[in-house]
mmCIF file with all atom_site columns, C-alpha atoms in Angstrom:
data_model
loop_
_atom_site.group_PDB
_atom_site.id
_atom_site.type_symbol
_atom_site.label_atom_id
_atom_site.label_alt_id
_atom_site.label_comp_id
_atom_site.label_asym_id
_atom_site.label_entity_id
_atom_site.label_seq_id
_atom_site.pdbx_PDB_ins_code
_atom_site.Cartn_x
_atom_site.Cartn_y
_atom_site.Cartn_z
_atom_site.occupancy
_atom_site.B_iso_or_equiv
_atom_site.pdbx_formal_charge
_atom_site.auth_seq_id
_atom_site.auth_comp_id
_atom_site.auth_asym_id
_atom_site.auth_atom_id
_atom_site.pdbx_PDB_model_num
ATOM 1   C CA . ASP A 1 1   ? 0.057   -0.007 0.014   1.00 0.00 ? 1   ASP A CA 1
ATOM 2   C CA . GLU A 1 2   ? 2.939   2.334  0.911   1.00 0.00 ? 2   GLU A CA 1
ATOM 3   C CA . THR A 1 3   ? 4.637   1.925  -2.514  1.00 0.00 ? 3   THR A CA 1
ATOM 4   C CA . ALA A 1 4   ? 1.317   2.135  -4.456  1.00 0.00 ? 4   ALA A CA 1
ATOM 5   C CA . SER A 1 5   ? 0.561   5.316  -2.613  1.00 0.00 ? 5   SER A CA 1
ATOM 6   C CA . LEU A 1 6   ? 4.058   6.866  -3.054  1.00 0.00 ? 6   LEU A CA 1
ATOM 7   C CA . THR A 1 7   ? 3.883   5.966  -6.867  1.00 0.00 ? 7   THR A CA 1
ATOM 8   C CA . LEU A 1 8   ? 0.491   7.348  -7.538  1.00 0.00 ? 8   LEU A CA 1
ATOM 9   C CA . ALA A 1 9   ? 0.951   10.491 -5.427  1.00 0.00 ? 9   ALA A CA 1
ATOM 10  C CA . ALA A 1 10  ? 3.894   11.495 -7.425  1.00 0.00 ? 10  ALA A CA 1
ATOM 11  C CA . GLY A 1 11  ? 1.422   12.322 -10.464 1.00 0.00 ? 11  GLY A CA 1
ATOM 12  C CA . VAL A 1 12  ? -1.753  13.569 -8.881  1.00 0.00 ? 12  VAL A CA 1
ATOM 13  C CA . LEU A 1 13  ? -0.677  17.235 -8.744  1.00 0.00 ? 13  LEU A CA 1
ATOM 14  C CA . GLY A 1 14  ? 0.918   17.223 -12.128 1.00 0.00 ? 14  GLY A CA 1
ATOM 15  C CA . ARG A 1 15  ? 0.874   14.469 -14.891 1.00 0.00 ? 15  ARG A CA 1
ATOM 16  C CA . LEU A 1 16  ? -0.919  11.251 -13.764 1.00 0.00 ? 16  LEU A CA 1
ATOM 17  C CA . TYR A 1 17  ? 0.514   8.140  -15.567 1.00 0.00 ? 17  TYR A CA 1
ATOM 18  C CA . LEU A 1 18  ? -1.062  4.621  -15.040 1.00 0.00 ? 18  LEU A CA 1
ATOM 19  C CA . SER A 1 19  ? 0.719   1.620  -16.217 1.00 0.00 ? 19  SER A CA 1
ATOM 20  C CA . GLY A 1 20  ? 0.847   -2.227 -15.319 1.00 0.00 ? 20  GLY A CA 1
ATOM 21  C CA . PHE A 1 21  ? -1.680  -4.744 -15.203 1.00 0.00 ? 21  PHE A CA 1
ATOM 22  C CA . ILE A 1 22  ? -4.690  -2.624 -13.948 1.00 0.00 ? 22  ILE A CA 1
ATOM 23  C CA . ASN A 1 23  ? -7.071  -5.330 -15.074 1.00 0.00 ? 23  ASN A CA 1
ATOM 24  C CA . ARG A 1 24  ? -5.514  -7.577 -12.518 1.00 0.00 ? 24  ARG A CA 1
ATOM 25  C CA . MET A 1 25  ? -5.729  -5.486 -9.500  1.00 0.00 ? 25  MET A CA 1
ATOM 26  C CA . ASP A 1 26  ? -7.903  -6.450 -6.363  1.00 0.00 ? 26  ASP A CA 1
ATOM 27  C CA . GLN A 1 27  ? -10.817 -4.150 -5.421  1.00 0.00 ? 27  GLN A CA 1
ATOM 28  C CA . ALA A 1 28  ? -8.598  -2.408 -2.822  1.00 0.00 ? 28  ALA A CA 1
ATOM 29  C CA . ARG A 1 29  ? -5.936  -1.442 -5.187  1.00 0.00 ? 29  ARG A CA 1
ATOM 30  C CA . LEU A 1 30  ? -8.390  -0.287 -7.996  1.00 0.00 ? 30  LEU A CA 1
ATOM 31  C CA . GLY A 1 31  ? -9.862  1.731  -5.230  1.00 0.00 ? 31  GLY A CA 1
ATOM 32  C CA . LEU A 1 32  ? -6.835  3.626  -4.564  1.00 0.00 ? 32  LEU A CA 1
ATOM 33  C CA . VAL A 1 33  ? -6.136  4.136  -8.328  1.00 0.00 ? 33  VAL A CA 1
ATOM 34  C CA . ASN A 1 34  ? -9.671  5.439  -8.509  1.00 0.00 ? 34  ASN A CA 1
ATOM 35  C CA . ASP A 1 35  ? -9.196  7.890  -5.638  1.00 0.00 ? 35  ASP A CA 1
ATOM 36  C CA . ALA A 1 36  ? -5.967  9.045  -7.313  1.00 0.00 ? 36  ALA A CA 1
ATOM 37  C CA . VAL A 1 37  ? -7.456  9.743  -10.504 1.00 0.00 ? 37  VAL A CA 1
ATOM 38  C CA . ALA A 1 38  ? -10.557 11.499 -8.941  1.00 0.00 ? 38  ALA A CA 1
ATOM 39  C CA . LEU A 1 39  ? -8.500  13.766 -6.876  1.00 0.00 ? 39  LEU A CA 1
ATOM 40  C CA . HIS A 1 40  ? -6.150  14.524 -10.048 1.00 0.00 ? 40  HIS A CA 1
ATOM 41  C CA . ARG A 1 41  ? -9.401  15.424 -12.014 1.00 0.00 ? 41  ARG A CA 1
ATOM 42  C CA . ARG A 1 42  ? -10.533 17.766 -9.314  1.00 0.00 ? 42  ARG A CA 1
ATOM 43  C CA . ILE A 1 43  ? -7.155  19.478 -9.253  1.00 0.00 ? 43  ILE A CA 1
ATOM 44  C CA . LEU A 1 44  ? -6.981  19.659 -12.867 1.00 0.00 ? 44  LEU A CA 1
ATOM 45  C CA . ALA A 1 45  ? -10.561 21.470 -12.916 1.00 0.00 ? 45  ALA A CA 1
ATOM 46  C CA . ARG A 1 46  ? -8.752  24.237 -10.905 1.00 0.00 ? 46  ARG A CA 1
ATOM 47  C CA . GLN A 1 47  ? -5.469  24.341 -12.690 1.00 0.00 ? 47  GLN A CA 1
ATOM 48  C CA . ASP A 1 48  ? -6.086  28.075 -13.988 1.00 0.00 ? 48  ASP A CA 1
ATOM 49  C CA . ASP A 1 49  ? -6.159  29.105 -10.183 1.00 0.00 ? 49  ASP A CA 1
ATOM 50  C CA . LEU A 1 50  ? -2.966  27.132 -8.930  1.00 0.00 ? 50  LEU A CA 1
ATOM 51  C CA . ALA A 1 51  ? 0.685   27.850 -9.359  1.00 0.00 ? 51  ALA A CA 1
ATOM 52  C CA . PRO A 1 52  ? 3.690   25.635 -8.184  1.00 0.00 ? 52  PRO A CA 1
ATOM 53  C CA . TRP A 1 53  ? 4.684   25.691 -4.581  1.00 0.00 ? 53  TRP A CA 1
ATOM 54  C CA . TRP A 1 54  ? 7.552   24.640 -2.234  1.00 0.00 ? 54  TRP A CA 1
ATOM 55  C CA . PRO A 1 55  ? 6.607   25.158 1.150   1.00 0.00 ? 55  PRO A CA 1
ATOM 56  C CA . ALA A 1 56  ? 9.756   23.503 2.682   1.00 0.00 ? 56  ALA A CA 1
ATOM 57  C CA . GLY A 1 57  ? 12.016  25.165 0.083   1.00 0.00 ? 57  GLY A CA 1
ATOM 58  C CA . LEU A 1 58  ? 13.411  23.610 -3.010  1.00 0.00 ? 58  LEU A CA 1
ATOM 59  C CA . PRO A 1 59  ? 13.816  19.984 -2.560  1.00 0.00 ? 59  PRO A CA 1
ATOM 60  C CA . ASP A 1 60  ? 17.524  18.301 -2.339  1.00 0.00 ? 60  ASP A CA 1
ATOM 61  C CA . PHE A 1 61  ? 17.595  15.674 -4.893  1.00 0.00 ? 61  PHE A CA 1
ATOM 62  C CA . GLU A 1 62  ? 19.129  13.281 -2.137  1.00 0.00 ? 62  GLU A CA 1
ATOM 63  C CA . GLY A 1 63  ? 16.906  14.551 0.577   1.00 0.00 ? 63  GLY A CA 1
ATOM 64  C CA . ASP A 1 64  ? 15.091  12.376 3.092   1.00 0.00 ? 64  ASP A CA 1
ATOM 65  C CA . TRP A 1 65  ? 11.790  14.384 2.467   1.00 0.00 ? 65  TRP A CA 1
ATOM 66  C CA . LEU A 1 66  ? 10.578  16.111 -0.643  1.00 0.00 ? 66  LEU A CA 1
ATOM 67  C CA . VAL A 1 67  ? 7.699   18.623 -0.584  1.00 0.00 ? 67  VAL A CA 1
ATOM 68  C CA . SER A 1 68  ? 6.008   20.344 -3.459  1.00 0.00 ? 68  SER A CA 1
ATOM 69  C CA . GLY A 1 69  ? 2.559   21.729 -4.274  1.00 0.00 ? 69  GLY A CA 1
ATOM 70  C CA . LEU A 1 70  ? 0.008   23.828 -5.989  1.00 0.00 ? 70  LEU A CA 1
ATOM 71  C CA . ARG A 1 71  ? -1.420  26.831 -4.233  1.00 0.00 ? 71  ARG A CA 1
ATOM 72  C CA . SER A 1 72  ? -4.186  29.028 -5.212  1.00 0.00 ? 72  SER A CA 1
ATOM 73  C CA . ILE A 1 73  ? -3.382  32.545 -6.875  1.00 0.00 ? 73  ILE A CA 1
ATOM 74  C CA . HIS A 1 74  ? -6.751  33.811 -5.670  1.00 0.00 ? 74  HIS A CA 1
ATOM 75  C CA . GLU A 1 75  ? -7.371  32.542 -2.259  1.00 0.00 ? 75  GLU A CA 1
ATOM 76  C CA . PRO A 1 76  ? -5.243  33.356 0.822   1.00 0.00 ? 76  PRO A CA 1
ATOM 77  C CA . ALA A 1 77  ? -1.537  32.709 0.424   1.00 0.00 ? 77  ALA A CA 1
ATOM 78  C CA . GLY A 1 78  ? -0.798  28.964 1.260   1.00 0.00 ? 78  GLY A CA 1
ATOM 79  C CA . SER A 1 79  ? -4.186  27.691 0.386   1.00 0.00 ? 79  SER A CA 1
ATOM 80  C CA . GLY A 1 80  ? -3.807  24.652 -1.907  1.00 0.00 ? 80  GLY A CA 1
ATOM 81  C CA . TYR A 1 81  ? -2.312  21.142 -2.103  1.00 0.00 ? 81  TYR A CA 1
ATOM 82  C CA . VAL A 1 82  ? 0.951   19.688 -1.081  1.00 0.00 ? 82  VAL A CA 1
ATOM 83  C CA . THR A 1 83  ? 2.436   16.187 -1.653  1.00 0.00 ? 83  THR A CA 1
ATOM 84  C CA . ILE A 1 84  ? 4.850   15.007 0.859   1.00 0.00 ? 84  ILE A CA 1
ATOM 85  C CA . TRP A 1 85  ? 7.234   12.298 0.227   1.00 0.00 ? 85  TRP A CA 1
ATOM 86  C CA . ARG A 1 86  ? 9.369   10.652 2.959   1.00 0.00 ? 86  ARG A CA 1
ATOM 87  C CA . ARG A 1 87  ? 12.128  8.609  1.504   1.00 0.00 ? 87  ARG A CA 1
ATOM 88  C CA . ARG A 1 88  ? 14.108  7.623  4.655   1.00 0.00 ? 88  ARG A CA 1
ATOM 89  C CA . GLY A 1 89  ? 15.697  9.375  7.483   1.00 0.00 ? 89  GLY A CA 1
ATOM 90  C CA . ARG A 1 90  ? 13.911  11.445 10.125  1.00 0.00 ? 90  ARG A CA 1
ATOM 91  C CA . GLU A 1 91  ? 10.452  10.388 10.992  1.00 0.00 ? 91  GLU A CA 1
ATOM 92  C CA . SER A 1 92  ? 9.177   13.964 11.085  1.00 0.00 ? 92  SER A CA 1
ATOM 93  C CA . LEU A 1 93  ? 9.259   17.189 9.125   1.00 0.00 ? 93  LEU A CA 1
ATOM 94  C CA . ASP A 1 94  ? 8.217   20.686 10.090  1.00 0.00 ? 94  ASP A CA 1
ATOM 95  C CA . ILE A 1 95  ? 6.892   22.908 7.321   1.00 0.00 ? 95  ILE A CA 1
ATOM 96  C CA . PRO A 1 96  ? 5.982   26.485 7.787   1.00 0.00 ? 96  PRO A CA 1
ATOM 97  C CA . PHE A 1 97  ? 2.653   27.719 6.315   1.00 0.00 ? 97  PHE A CA 1
ATOM 98  C CA . GLU A 1 98  ? 1.850   31.302 5.780   1.00 0.00 ? 98  GLU A CA 1
ATOM 99  C CA . SER A 1 99  ? -1.101  31.110 8.307   1.00 0.00 ? 99  SER A CA 1
ATOM 100 C CA . ASN A 1 100 ? -0.263  34.476 10.315  1.00 0.00 ? 100 ASN A CA 1
ATOM 101 C CA . ALA A 1 101 ? -0.096  36.634 7.254   1.00 0.00 ? 101 ALA A CA 1
ATOM 102 C CA . ASP A 1 102 ? -2.728  39.325 6.638   1.00 0.00 ? 102 ASP A CA 1
ATOM 103 C CA . GLY A 1 103 ? -5.196  38.490 9.453   1.00 0.00 ? 103 GLY A CA 1
ATOM 104 C CA . CYS A 1 104 ? -5.321  34.940 8.983   1.00 0.00 ? 104 CYS A CA 1
ATOM 105 C CA . SER A 1 105 ? -7.806  33.139 11.367  1.00 0.00 ? 105 SER A CA 1
ATOM 106 C CA . ALA A 1 106 ? -7.438  29.577 10.666  1.00 0.00 ? 106 ALA A CA 1
ATOM 107 C CA . LEU A 1 107 ? -5.008  26.980 9.120   1.00 0.00 ? 107 LEU A CA 1
ATOM 108 C CA . ARG A 1 108 ? -6.539  23.444 8.312   1.00 0.00 ? 108 ARG A CA 1
ATOM 109 C CA . VAL A 1 109 ? -4.576  20.705 6.904   1.00 0.00 ? 109 VAL A CA 1
ATOM 110 C CA . GLU A 1 110 ? -6.533  17.656 5.702   1.00 0.00 ? 110 GLU A CA 1
ATOM 111 C CA . GLN A 1 111 ? -5.203  14.474 4.197   1.00 0.00 ? 111 GLN A CA 1
ATOM 112 C CA . VAL A 1 112 ? -6.855  13.771 0.725   1.00 0.00 ? 112 VAL A CA 1
ATOM 113 C CA . PHE A 1 113 ? -4.741  10.937 -0.467  1.00 0.00 ? 113 PHE A CA 1
ATOM 114 C CA . PRO A 1 114 ? -4.817  8.186  0.332   1.00 0.00 ? 114 PRO A CA 1
ATOM 115 C CA . ASP A 1 115 ? -8.266  9.075  1.087   1.00 0.00 ? 115 ASP A CA 1
ATOM 116 C CA . PRO A 1 116 ? -8.931  8.641  4.677   1.00 0.00 ? 116 PRO A CA 1
ATOM 117 C CA . SER A 1 117 ? -12.666 8.121  4.230   1.00 0.00 ? 117 SER A CA 1
ATOM 118 C CA . GLN A 1 118 ? -11.715 5.077  2.279   1.00 0.00 ? 118 GLN A CA 1
ATOM 119 C CA . PRO A 1 119 ? -9.314  3.164  4.565   1.00 0.00 ? 119 PRO A CA 1
ATOM 120 C CA . GLU A 1 120 ? -10.053 -0.142 2.664   1.00 0.00 ? 120 GLU A CA 1
ATOM 121 C CA . HIS A 1 121 ? -8.267  1.193  -0.494  1.00 0.00 ? 121 HIS A CA 1
ATOM 122 C CA . ALA A 1 122 ? -5.049  1.235  1.285   1.00 0.00 ? 122 ALA A CA 1
ATOM 123 C CA . PRO A 1 123 ? -5.597  -1.031 4.337   1.00 0.00 ? 123 PRO A CA 1
ATOM 124 C CA . HIS A 1 124 ? -1.861  -1.545 5.231   1.00 0.00 ? 124 HIS A CA 1
ATOM 125 C CA . ALA A 1 125 ? -0.811  2.127  4.819   1.00 0.00 ? 125 ALA A CA 1
ATOM 126 C CA . ALA A 1 126 ? 0.479   3.556  8.006   1.00 0.00 ? 126 ALA A CA 1
ATOM 127 C CA . GLN A 1 127 ? -1.375  6.450  9.587   1.00 0.00 ? 127 GLN A CA 1
ATOM 128 C CA . TRP A 1 128 ? 0.568   9.815  9.288   1.00 0.00 ? 128 TRP A CA 1
ATOM 129 C CA . ARG A 1 129 ? 0.399   12.320 12.294  1.00 0.00 ? 129 ARG A CA 1
ATOM 130 C CA . VAL A 1 130 ? -0.147  16.062 11.517  1.00 0.00 ? 130 VAL A CA 1
ATOM 131 C CA . GLU A 1 131 ? 0.324   18.454 14.543  1.00 0.00 ? 131 GLU A CA 1
ATOM 132 C CA . ASP A 1 132 ? 0.073   22.058 14.759  1.00 0.00 ? 132 ASP A CA 1
ATOM 133 C CA . GLN A 1 133 ? 3.370   23.563 16.400  1.00 0.00 ? 133 GLN A CA 1
ATOM 134 C CA . GLY A 1 134 ? 1.876   26.938 16.478  1.00 0.00 ? 134 GLY A CA 1
ATOM 135 C CA . SER A 1 135 ? 2.619   30.081 14.269  1.00 0.00 ? 135 SER A CA 1
ATOM 136 C CA . GLY A 1 136 ? 1.903   28.185 11.007  1.00 0.00 ? 136 GLY A CA 1
ATOM 137 C CA . LEU A 1 137 ? 4.286   25.324 11.641  1.00 0.00 ? 137 LEU A CA 1
ATOM 138 C CA . ILE A 1 138 ? 2.918   21.932 10.909  1.00 0.00 ? 138 ILE A CA 1
ATOM 139 C CA . ARG A 1 139 ? 4.757   18.816 11.817  1.00 0.00 ? 139 ARG A CA 1
ATOM 140 C CA . PHE A 1 140 ? 4.339   15.759 9.589   1.00 0.00 ? 140 PHE A CA 1
ATOM 141 C CA . THR A 1 141 ? 5.246   12.464 11.031  1.00 0.00 ? 141 THR A CA 1
ATOM 142 C CA . ALA A 1 142 ? 5.305   9.393  8.779   1.00 0.00 ? 142 ALA A CA 1
ATOM 143 C CA . GLY A 1 143 ? 3.753   6.194  10.117  1.00 0.00 ? 143 GLY A CA 1
ATOM 144 C CA . GLN A 1 144 ? 6.577   3.665  9.264   1.00 0.00 ? 144 GLN A CA 1
ATOM 145 C CA . THR A 1 145 ? 10.087  4.817  9.503   1.00 0.00 ? 145 THR A CA 1
ATOM 146 C CA . ASP A 1 146 ? 11.423  2.214  7.309   1.00 0.00 ? 146 ASP A CA 1
ATOM 147 C CA . THR A 1 147 ? 9.293   2.339  4.445   1.00 0.00 ? 147 THR A CA 1
ATOM 148 C CA . PRO A 1 148 ? 9.225   5.129  1.809   1.00 0.00 ? 148 PRO A CA 1
ATOM 149 C CA . SER A 1 149 ? 5.944   6.616  1.620   1.00 0.00 ? 149 SER A CA 1
ATOM 150 C CA . ALA A 1 150 ? 3.797   9.778  0.574   1.00 0.00 ? 150 ALA A CA 1
ATOM 151 C CA . ARG A 1 151 ? 0.615   11.751 1.293   1.00 0.00 ? 151 ARG A CA 1
ATOM 152 C CA . ILE A 1 152 ? -1.290  14.530 -0.274  1.00 0.00 ? 152 ILE A CA 1
ATOM 153 C CA . TYR A 1 153 ? -2.867  17.176 1.861   1.00 0.00 ? 153 TYR A CA 1
ATOM 154 C CA . ARG A 1 154 ? -5.292  20.087 1.060   1.00 0.00 ? 154 ARG A CA 1
ATOM 155 C CA . ILE A 1 155 ? -4.190  23.213 2.986   1.00 0.00 ? 155 ILE A CA 1
ATOM 156 C CA . SER A 1 156 ? -6.866  25.700 3.577   1.00 0.00 ? 156 SER A CA 1
ATOM 157 C CA . ILE A 1 157 ? -6.184  29.148 5.229   1.00 0.00 ? 157 ILE A CA 1
ATOM 158 C CA . ASN A 1 158 ? -9.342  31.133 6.201   1.00 0.00 ? 158 ASN A CA 1
ATOM 159 C CA . ARG A 1 159 ? -9.302  34.924 7.024   1.00 0.00 ? 159 ARG A CA 1
#
């Protein structure tokens, strides 16, 4: 489940490619693929409103963690989506979001892939923890420290 999630997450915010024997997938794996495609389509529908974003800075090719996203050019700064990949190393990563700028009242971080409302689509995927550290700093902690994994989050900033 972690390998499938990591692979699918790589394309959801950009170009989604599917290959392999999709016709041989069990219902759980097919559900995970369907979730990725559905999220990709929702994001594509907003592509005129989204711009590339690296909230943790530009990634190091050899880095333990990689973070990239798409953020709205019309909504409050920082609203959008981020994909976070944990390849190895530290179990947690702190990412600053622009939540205190211009009178922001609330920062919301919601996992959207793998879809937590469909746990049967990735039953063996570890639960990641998301903790607000205050002042717009969010800590993401991977559930399995020895397995590369990825998650996609929707970031909402309300004013």
